[in-house]
């Protein structure tokens, strides 16, 4: 009941109150059933009634104090707090700074999210031979999609995100729309059919008509067909076939068993089935400085899955030093791919931060960041999710 019922429809705080009421009711039923044998009947009856009345009152009047309690966990005022069947989403805002948290972990800050998303998107888009068909796994906030749609030669985008609440917020909440430049405003959420996963109807994502005035002159989306599918990415890869020129993998860090499977050998092998022969993949890979073993584990896992890799990194002030992996199947070696990107004189789309010079520097790491250690780095698999241990060790050490 807790896992498949209560946790799906209400927050942890409210679940605690509901379970308290259930326990009190069980106690009251027991009191009534054993009434002839009970001593101190009046005292127990008053106590049981008081507990039930108090918990019921707390449940009915709890929104205010729960909001105040949650606010103590965040430095900026909360403007949205919503629990979906998959995660708890909090949006905070102070002046022009907007932060998004999932399960208490910062996902982006409007101050510097463009650095993260430009590194995630423009590196593979610059490395790709073709950019016509793009697949985004994760990225339900629409920020990676915003960067993809800057390229006029993109013809089709498929965005796969598990949580429909996240994609709904990205297409309805004004603060997120202002950040993602309405990249999801015209996209329709496709639905699963009994026969499996379909891509649904293709809709044109063009310059939306109903936008805030300050966005109207900035939206320059050429025609692009966009599908948004709310389903588990692992199930999606195992259920569909396609030929995507660029794949953007933007998952949260592998902090749970559910997320760890999205960083596994099996997942990356399934990913290759939807990759065009000369396609490239970019993968969010946590911090190569703060979580070095996790970063190297992702690289080892990609190689075990049969992919060539080129690690790269940059500093995102809200997170510190952050890393990604560029991966592809066959074709050029890592050295040749790096030389190709270092020879770029200009990027194929407008950027706020990334330049050819910064792109070239992103492939250089500190002396020992990628060096061998006394500890063997194992590839992560679904049956042996070693990346979970690496992740917990790294951040436990980081936070003392």
GROMACS .gro file of C-alpha atoms in nm:
model
  400
    1UNK     CA    1   0.000   0.000   0.000
    2UNK     CA    2   0.284   0.238   0.087
    3UNK     CA    3   0.482   0.175  -0.235
    4UNK     CA    4   0.205   0.137  -0.492
    5UNK     CA    5  -0.068   0.345  -0.333
    6UNK     CA    6   0.021   0.618  -0.086
    7UNK     CA    7   0.361   0.709  -0.230
    8UNK     CA    8   0.203   0.762  -0.571
    9UNK     CA    9  -0.063   1.009  -0.463
   10UNK     CA   10   0.080   1.210  -0.172
   11UNK     CA   11   0.398   1.344  -0.017
   12UNK     CA   12   0.600   1.169   0.254
   13UNK     CA   13   0.484   1.415   0.520
   14UNK     CA   14   0.117   1.355   0.446
   15UNK     CA   15   0.173   0.978   0.432
   16UNK     CA   16   0.309   0.995   0.789
   17UNK     CA   17  -0.014   1.161   0.906
   18UNK     CA   18  -0.234   0.912   0.718
   19UNK     CA   19  -0.046   0.615   0.863
   20UNK     CA   20  -0.080   0.773   1.208
   21UNK     CA   21  -0.458   0.795   1.163
   22UNK     CA   22  -0.470   0.431   1.046
   23UNK     CA   23  -0.274   0.317   1.349
   24UNK     CA   24  -0.499   0.519   1.580
   25UNK     CA   25  -0.808   0.364   1.420
   26UNK     CA   26  -0.664   0.015   1.466
   27UNK     CA   27  -0.600   0.099   1.831
   28UNK     CA   28  -0.956   0.229   1.873
   29UNK     CA   29  -1.104  -0.084   1.712
   30UNK     CA   30  -0.895  -0.298   1.947
   31UNK     CA   31  -1.010  -0.091   2.243
   32UNK     CA   32  -1.376  -0.139   2.148
   33UNK     CA   33  -1.332  -0.514   2.082
   34UNK     CA   34  -1.164  -0.578   2.416
   35UNK     CA   35  -1.376  -0.325   2.606
   36UNK     CA   36  -1.497  -0.567   2.878
   37UNK     CA   37  -1.137  -0.658   2.963
   38UNK     CA   38  -0.997  -0.304   2.957
   39UNK     CA   39  -0.898  -0.121   3.273
   40UNK     CA   40  -0.897   0.258   3.282
   41UNK     CA   41  -1.164   0.264   3.014
   42UNK     CA   42  -1.230   0.637   3.037
   43UNK     CA   43  -0.861   0.732   3.015
   44UNK     CA   44  -0.794   0.513   2.711
   45UNK     CA   45  -1.113   0.624   2.535
   46UNK     CA   46  -1.023   0.992   2.585
   47UNK     CA   47  -0.665   0.930   2.471
   48UNK     CA   48  -0.774   0.743   2.156
   49UNK     CA   49  -1.030   1.011   2.068
   50UNK     CA   50  -0.778   1.290   2.130
   51UNK     CA   51  -0.520   1.125   1.904
   52UNK     CA   52  -0.773   1.074   1.623
   53UNK     CA   53  -0.908   1.429   1.644
   54UNK     CA   54  -0.557   1.577   1.658
   55UNK     CA   55  -0.425   1.380   1.360
   56UNK     CA   56  -0.738   1.452   1.156
   57UNK     CA   57  -0.706   1.824   1.229
   58UNK     CA   58  -0.337   1.814   1.134
   59UNK     CA   59  -0.425   1.636   0.808
   60UNK     CA   60  -0.688   1.898   0.720
   61UNK     CA   61  -0.476   2.199   0.821
   62UNK     CA   62  -0.130   2.070   0.734
   63UNK     CA   63  -0.060   2.256   0.410
   64UNK     CA   64   0.068   2.569   0.581
   65UNK     CA   65   0.307   2.415   0.830
   66UNK     CA   66   0.425   2.152   0.580
   67UNK     CA   67   0.511   2.426   0.334
   68UNK     CA   68   0.695   2.615   0.610
   69UNK     CA   69   0.882   2.299   0.706
   70UNK     CA   70   0.983   2.227   0.347
   71UNK     CA   71   1.089   2.588   0.295
   72UNK     CA   72   1.352   2.545   0.566
   73UNK     CA   73   1.532   2.301   0.333
   74UNK     CA   74   1.578   2.559   0.057
   75UNK     CA   75   1.751   2.895   0.058
   76UNK     CA   76   1.516   3.056  -0.197
   77UNK     CA   77   1.135   3.085  -0.174
   78UNK     CA   78   0.946   2.783  -0.305
   79UNK     CA   79   0.713   2.869  -0.592
   80UNK     CA   80   0.611   2.511  -0.676
   81UNK     CA   81   0.613   2.184  -0.486
   82UNK     CA   82   0.460   1.878  -0.649
   83UNK     CA   83   0.489   1.505  -0.595
   84UNK     CA   84   0.450   1.273  -0.894
   85UNK     CA   85   0.442   0.892  -0.889
   86UNK     CA   86   0.817   0.904  -0.961
   87UNK     CA   87   0.969   1.199  -0.777
   88UNK     CA   88   0.919   1.511  -0.568
   89UNK     CA   89   0.969   1.831  -0.770
   90UNK     CA   90   1.044   2.169  -0.614
   91UNK     CA   91   1.092   2.496  -0.797
   92UNK     CA   92   1.241   2.792  -0.612
   93UNK     CA   93   1.282   3.153  -0.723
   94UNK     CA   94   1.458   3.461  -0.592
   95UNK     CA   95   1.476   3.763  -0.820
   96UNK     CA   96   1.588   3.623  -1.157
   97UNK     CA   97   1.734   3.299  -1.014
   98UNK     CA   98   1.519   2.990  -1.068
   99UNK     CA   99   1.630   2.653  -0.929
  100UNK     CA  100   1.476   2.312  -0.990
  101UNK     CA  101   1.517   2.030  -0.737
  102UNK     CA  102   1.418   1.666  -0.772
  103UNK     CA  103   1.405   1.466  -0.449
  104UNK     CA  104   1.605   1.740  -0.282
  105UNK     CA  105   1.888   1.739  -0.539
  106UNK     CA  106   1.955   2.046  -0.752
  107UNK     CA  107   1.887   1.974  -1.121
  108UNK     CA  108   1.956   2.315  -1.265
  109UNK     CA  109   1.996   2.681  -1.177
  110UNK     CA  110   1.892   2.947  -1.425
  111UNK     CA  111   2.217   3.130  -1.346
  112UNK     CA  112   2.437   2.876  -1.524
  113UNK     CA  113   2.223   2.597  -1.671
  114UNK     CA  114   2.314   2.719  -2.019
  115UNK     CA  115   2.676   2.612  -1.956
  116UNK     CA  116   2.570   2.259  -1.869
  117UNK     CA  117   2.323   2.221  -2.155
  118UNK     CA  118   2.548   2.375  -2.418
  119UNK     CA  119   2.825   2.132  -2.324
  120UNK     CA  120   2.577   1.843  -2.326
  121UNK     CA  121   2.419   1.927  -2.662
  122UNK     CA  122   2.657   2.126  -2.882
  123UNK     CA  123   2.953   1.890  -2.847
  124UNK     CA  124   2.771   1.590  -3.002
  125UNK     CA  125   2.588   1.815  -3.249
  126UNK     CA  126   2.928   1.947  -3.363
  127UNK     CA  127   3.071   1.595  -3.388
  128UNK     CA  128   2.778   1.447  -3.581
  129UNK     CA  129   2.799   1.386  -3.954
  130UNK     CA  130   2.422   1.439  -3.974
  131UNK     CA  131   2.180   1.608  -3.732
  132UNK     CA  132   1.848   1.529  -3.894
  133UNK     CA  133   1.712   1.290  -3.630
  134UNK     CA  134   1.780   1.352  -3.262
  135UNK     CA  135   1.682   1.143  -2.959
  136UNK     CA  136   1.680   1.295  -2.609
  137UNK     CA  137   1.660   1.055  -2.315
  138UNK     CA  138   1.565   1.243  -2.000
  139UNK     CA  139   1.563   1.620  -2.026
  140UNK     CA  140   1.195   1.661  -1.946
  141UNK     CA  141   1.258   2.025  -1.852
  142UNK     CA  142   1.299   2.107  -2.224
  143UNK     CA  143   1.638   2.277  -2.178
  144UNK     CA  144   1.837   2.027  -2.385
  145UNK     CA  145   1.558   2.041  -2.646
  146UNK     CA  146   1.597   2.420  -2.655
  147UNK     CA  147   1.959   2.378  -2.763
  148UNK     CA  148   1.880   2.105  -3.016
  149UNK     CA  149   1.617   2.321  -3.185
  150UNK     CA  150   1.875   2.593  -3.250
  151UNK     CA  151   2.001   2.384  -3.543
  152UNK     CA  152   1.805   2.451  -3.864
  153UNK     CA  153   1.895   2.112  -4.014
  154UNK     CA  154   1.720   1.915  -3.735
  155UNK     CA  155   1.413   1.750  -3.884
  156UNK     CA  156   1.284   1.524  -3.607
  157UNK     CA  157   1.329   1.506  -3.230
  158UNK     CA  158   1.206   1.233  -2.997
  159UNK     CA  159   1.216   1.322  -2.626
  160UNK     CA  160   1.170   1.037  -2.380
  161UNK     CA  161   1.111   1.129  -2.015
  162UNK     CA  162   0.954   0.902  -1.755
  163UNK     CA  163   0.757   1.166  -1.565
  164UNK     CA  164   0.459   1.335  -1.737
  165UNK     CA  165   0.445   1.587  -1.450
  166UNK     CA  166   0.790   1.715  -1.546
  167UNK     CA  167   0.707   1.754  -1.915
  168UNK     CA  168   0.375   1.918  -1.823
  169UNK     CA  169   0.550   2.172  -1.600
  170UNK     CA  170   0.804   2.240  -1.875
  171UNK     CA  171   0.522   2.333  -2.111
  172UNK     CA  172   0.296   2.521  -1.866
  173UNK     CA  173   0.496   2.686  -1.588
  174UNK     CA  174   0.597   3.040  -1.696
  175UNK     CA  175   0.939   3.035  -1.527
  176UNK     CA  176   1.040   2.710  -1.697
  177UNK     CA  177   0.893   2.821  -2.030
  178UNK     CA  178   1.102   3.137  -2.010
  179UNK     CA  179   1.413   2.922  -1.961
  180UNK     CA  180   1.345   2.655  -2.224
  181UNK     CA  181   1.223   2.918  -2.470
  182UNK     CA  182   0.891   2.734  -2.512
  183UNK     CA  183   1.065   2.432  -2.663
  184UNK     CA  184   0.784   2.204  -2.540
  185UNK     CA  185   0.494   2.441  -2.585
  186UNK     CA  186   0.370   2.288  -2.908
  187UNK     CA  187   0.475   1.931  -2.841
  188UNK     CA  188   0.212   1.668  -2.768
  189UNK     CA  189   0.268   1.387  -2.518
  190UNK     CA  190   0.237   1.059  -2.706
  191UNK     CA  191   0.063   0.767  -2.539
  192UNK     CA  192   0.143   0.401  -2.505
  193UNK     CA  193  -0.079   0.160  -2.693
  194UNK     CA  194  -0.160  -0.200  -2.598
  195UNK     CA  195   0.068  -0.313  -2.882
  196UNK     CA  196   0.369  -0.137  -2.735
  197UNK     CA  197   0.537   0.198  -2.775
  198UNK     CA  198   0.452   0.419  -3.068
  199UNK     CA  199   0.589   0.760  -3.151
  200UNK     CA  200   0.240   0.904  -3.180
  201UNK     CA  201   0.146   1.192  -3.405
  202UNK     CA  202   0.419   1.421  -3.530
  203UNK     CA  203   0.348   1.786  -3.463
  204UNK     CA  204   0.532   2.085  -3.595
  205UNK     CA  205   0.716   2.282  -3.329
  206UNK     CA  206   0.722   2.629  -3.472
  207UNK     CA  207   0.730   2.977  -3.330
  208UNK     CA  208   0.440   2.975  -3.081
  209UNK     CA  209   0.181   3.249  -3.112
  210UNK     CA  210   0.094   3.292  -2.744
  211UNK     CA  211   0.424   3.381  -2.579
  212UNK     CA  212   0.530   3.646  -2.333
  213UNK     CA  213   0.629   3.959  -2.520
  214UNK     CA  214   0.996   3.937  -2.425
  215UNK     CA  215   1.023   3.591  -2.585
  216UNK     CA  216   0.854   3.657  -2.916
  217UNK     CA  217   1.156   3.800  -3.090
  218UNK     CA  218   1.390   3.536  -2.949
  219UNK     CA  219   1.212   3.220  -3.061
  220UNK     CA  220   1.357   3.114  -3.396
  221UNK     CA  221   1.256   2.750  -3.424
  222UNK     CA  222   1.255   2.631  -3.781
  223UNK     CA  223   1.015   2.351  -3.862
  224UNK     CA  224   1.092   2.041  -3.660
  225UNK     CA  225   0.882   1.734  -3.581
  226UNK     CA  226   0.882   1.665  -3.208
  227UNK     CA  227   0.748   1.366  -3.017
  228UNK     CA  228   0.740   1.358  -2.637
  229UNK     CA  229   0.698   1.012  -2.485
  230UNK     CA  230   0.649   0.952  -2.113
  231UNK     CA  231   0.793   0.608  -2.055
  232UNK     CA  232   1.096   0.446  -1.895
  233UNK     CA  233   1.395   0.501  -2.124
  234UNK     CA  234   1.516   0.144  -2.080
  235UNK     CA  235   1.177   0.007  -2.189
  236UNK     CA  236   1.174   0.251  -2.480
  237UNK     CA  237   1.511   0.132  -2.613
  238UNK     CA  238   1.409  -0.232  -2.582
  239UNK     CA  239   1.075  -0.174  -2.758
  240UNK     CA  240   1.147   0.047  -3.059
  241UNK     CA  241   1.386   0.064  -3.349
  242UNK     CA  242   1.510   0.373  -3.529
  243UNK     CA  243   1.806   0.549  -3.678
  244UNK     CA  244   1.902   0.855  -3.475
  245UNK     CA  245   2.198   1.066  -3.577
  246UNK     CA  246   2.247   1.222  -3.233
  247UNK     CA  247   2.142   1.088  -2.892
  248UNK     CA  248   2.146   1.312  -2.583
  249UNK     CA  249   2.137   1.121  -2.252
  250UNK     CA  250   2.046   1.358  -1.968
  251UNK     CA  251   1.963   1.145  -1.664
  252UNK     CA  252   2.009   1.236  -1.297
  253UNK     CA  253   2.317   1.096  -1.125
  254UNK     CA  254   2.309   0.717  -1.055
  255UNK     CA  255   2.206   0.755  -0.690
  256UNK     CA  256   1.938   0.480  -0.684
  257UNK     CA  257   1.902   0.129  -0.822
  258UNK     CA  258   1.641   0.255  -1.070
  259UNK     CA  259   1.883   0.514  -1.209
  260UNK     CA  260   2.184   0.281  -1.198
  261UNK     CA  261   2.031   0.059  -1.469
  262UNK     CA  262   2.038   0.359  -1.705
  263UNK     CA  263   2.417   0.360  -1.677
  264UNK     CA  264   2.465  -0.012  -1.746
  265UNK     CA  265   2.630  -0.218  -2.019
  266UNK     CA  266   2.289  -0.354  -2.120
  267UNK     CA  267   2.141  -0.007  -2.150
  268UNK     CA  268   2.427   0.120  -2.367
  269UNK     CA  269   2.405  -0.189  -2.590
  270UNK     CA  270   2.033  -0.125  -2.634
  271UNK     CA  271   2.116   0.237  -2.714
  272UNK     CA  272   2.327   0.127  -3.009
  273UNK     CA  273   2.023  -0.032  -3.173
  274UNK     CA  274   1.865   0.310  -3.223
  275UNK     CA  275   2.189   0.480  -3.330
  276UNK     CA  276   2.261   0.554  -3.696
  277UNK     CA  277   2.585   0.402  -3.836
  278UNK     CA  278   2.771   0.733  -3.797
  279UNK     CA  279   2.566   0.854  -3.500
  280UNK     CA  280   2.708   1.000  -3.179
  281UNK     CA  281   2.593   0.999  -2.817
  282UNK     CA  282   2.654   1.249  -2.536
  283UNK     CA  283   2.604   1.128  -2.179
  284UNK     CA  284   2.578   1.325  -1.856
  285UNK     CA  285   2.848   1.161  -1.643
  286UNK     CA  286   2.859   1.344  -1.304
  287UNK     CA  287   3.178   1.508  -1.172
  288UNK     CA  288   3.522   1.381  -1.282
  289UNK     CA  289   3.670   1.561  -0.981
  290UNK     CA  290   3.428   1.501  -0.692
  291UNK     CA  291   3.308   1.157  -0.809
  292UNK     CA  292   3.608   1.035  -1.006
  293UNK     CA  293   3.532   0.662  -0.975
  294UNK     CA  294   3.175   0.715  -1.096
  295UNK     CA  295   3.298   0.911  -1.396
  296UNK     CA  296   3.554   0.647  -1.486
  297UNK     CA  297   3.297   0.370  -1.431
  298UNK     CA  298   3.068   0.529  -1.689
  299UNK     CA  299   3.356   0.541  -1.938
  300UNK     CA  300   3.449   0.179  -1.865
  301UNK     CA  301   3.085   0.073  -1.906
  302UNK     CA  302   3.056   0.249  -2.242
  303UNK     CA  303   3.371   0.078  -2.368
  304UNK     CA  304   3.252  -0.260  -2.241
  305UNK     CA  305   2.933  -0.203  -2.444
  306UNK     CA  306   3.147  -0.164  -2.757
  307UNK     CA  307   3.153   0.213  -2.795
  308UNK     CA  308   3.443   0.448  -2.861
  309UNK     CA  309   3.457   0.730  -2.604
  310UNK     CA  310   3.595   1.079  -2.570
  311UNK     CA  311   3.563   1.225  -2.217
  312UNK     CA  312   3.518   1.600  -2.173
  313UNK     CA  313   3.445   1.841  -1.889
  314UNK     CA  314   3.388   2.201  -1.784
  315UNK     CA  315   3.304   2.402  -1.476
  316UNK     CA  316   2.938   2.464  -1.397
  317UNK     CA  317   2.940   2.698  -1.095
  318UNK     CA  318   2.627   2.550  -0.933
  319UNK     CA  319   2.777   2.200  -0.945
  320UNK     CA  320   3.152   2.254  -0.968
  321UNK     CA  321   3.364   2.058  -1.215
  322UNK     CA  322   3.131   1.849  -1.431
  323UNK     CA  323   3.184   1.586  -1.697
  324UNK     CA  324   3.028   1.420  -1.999
  325UNK     CA  325   3.122   1.144  -2.240
  326UNK     CA  326   3.099   1.160  -2.617
  327UNK     CA  327   3.051   0.809  -2.756
  328UNK     CA  328   3.008   0.648  -3.097
  329UNK     CA  329   3.021   0.306  -3.260
  330UNK     CA  330   3.315   0.233  -3.490
  331UNK     CA  331   3.448   0.493  -3.732
  332UNK     CA  332   3.712   0.738  -3.607
  333UNK     CA  333   3.934   0.672  -3.309
  334UNK     CA  334   3.913   0.890  -2.999
  335UNK     CA  335   4.220   1.079  -3.116
  336UNK     CA  336   4.073   1.141  -3.461
  337UNK     CA  337   3.741   1.256  -3.315
  338UNK     CA  338   3.921   1.497  -3.082
  339UNK     CA  339   4.127   1.638  -3.369
  340UNK     CA  340   3.811   1.685  -3.576
  341UNK     CA  341   3.645   1.885  -3.298
  342UNK     CA  342   3.958   2.086  -3.222
  343UNK     CA  343   3.974   2.200  -3.584
  344UNK     CA  344   3.626   2.356  -3.570
  345UNK     CA  345   3.633   2.726  -3.651
  346UNK     CA  346   3.271   2.788  -3.556
  347UNK     CA  347   2.973   2.604  -3.409
  348UNK     CA  348   2.664   2.524  -3.609
  349UNK     CA  349   2.428   2.722  -3.385
  350UNK     CA  350   2.418   3.026  -3.162
  351UNK     CA  351   2.550   2.975  -2.808
  352UNK     CA  352   2.577   3.196  -2.499
  353UNK     CA  353   2.886   3.031  -2.354
  354UNK     CA  354   3.048   2.761  -2.565
  355UNK     CA  355   3.307   2.861  -2.826
  356UNK     CA  356   3.543   2.654  -3.045
  357UNK     CA  357   3.829   2.747  -2.811
  358UNK     CA  358   3.640   2.627  -2.502
  359UNK     CA  359   3.534   2.313  -2.684
  360UNK     CA  360   3.895   2.232  -2.766
  361UNK     CA  361   4.001   2.284  -2.403
  362UNK     CA  362   3.720   2.061  -2.269
  363UNK     CA  363   3.909   1.743  -2.367
  364UNK     CA  364   4.207   1.818  -2.142
  365UNK     CA  365   4.199   1.688  -1.784
  366UNK     CA  366   4.412   1.726  -1.475
  367UNK     CA  367   4.711   1.492  -1.449
  368UNK     CA  368   4.556   1.220  -1.235
  369UNK     CA  369   4.185   1.267  -1.305
  370UNK     CA  370   4.164   0.978  -1.552
  371UNK     CA  371   4.475   0.795  -1.433
  372UNK     CA  372   4.471   0.439  -1.306
  373UNK     CA  373   4.424   0.382  -0.935
  374UNK     CA  374   4.493   0.090  -0.708
  375UNK     CA  375   4.120   0.015  -0.715
  376UNK     CA  376   3.996  -0.174  -1.020
  377UNK     CA  377   3.717   0.010  -1.201
  378UNK     CA  378   3.443  -0.232  -1.298
  379UNK     CA  379   3.182  -0.184  -1.565
  380UNK     CA  380   2.830  -0.128  -1.433
  381UNK     CA  381   2.567  -0.391  -1.514
  382UNK     CA  382   2.203  -0.433  -1.419
  383UNK     CA  383   2.279  -0.744  -1.215
  384UNK     CA  384   2.587  -0.591  -1.054
  385UNK     CA  385   2.526  -0.215  -1.014
  386UNK     CA  386   2.874  -0.125  -0.887
  387UNK     CA  387   2.819   0.237  -0.986
  388UNK     CA  388   2.591   0.274  -0.683
  389UNK     CA  389   2.877   0.189  -0.449
  390UNK     CA  390   3.113   0.424  -0.631
  391UNK     CA  391   2.857   0.703  -0.612
  392UNK     CA  392   2.787   0.661  -0.240
  393UNK     CA  393   3.157   0.636  -0.156
  394UNK     CA  394   3.238   0.948  -0.358
  395UNK     CA  395   2.977   1.179  -0.209
  396UNK     CA  396   3.014   1.036   0.142
  397UNK     CA  397   3.383   1.122   0.122
  398UNK     CA  398   3.304   1.462  -0.028
  399UNK     CA  399   3.068   1.553   0.256
  400UNK     CA  400   3.286   1.410   0.531
   0.00000   0.00000   0.00000
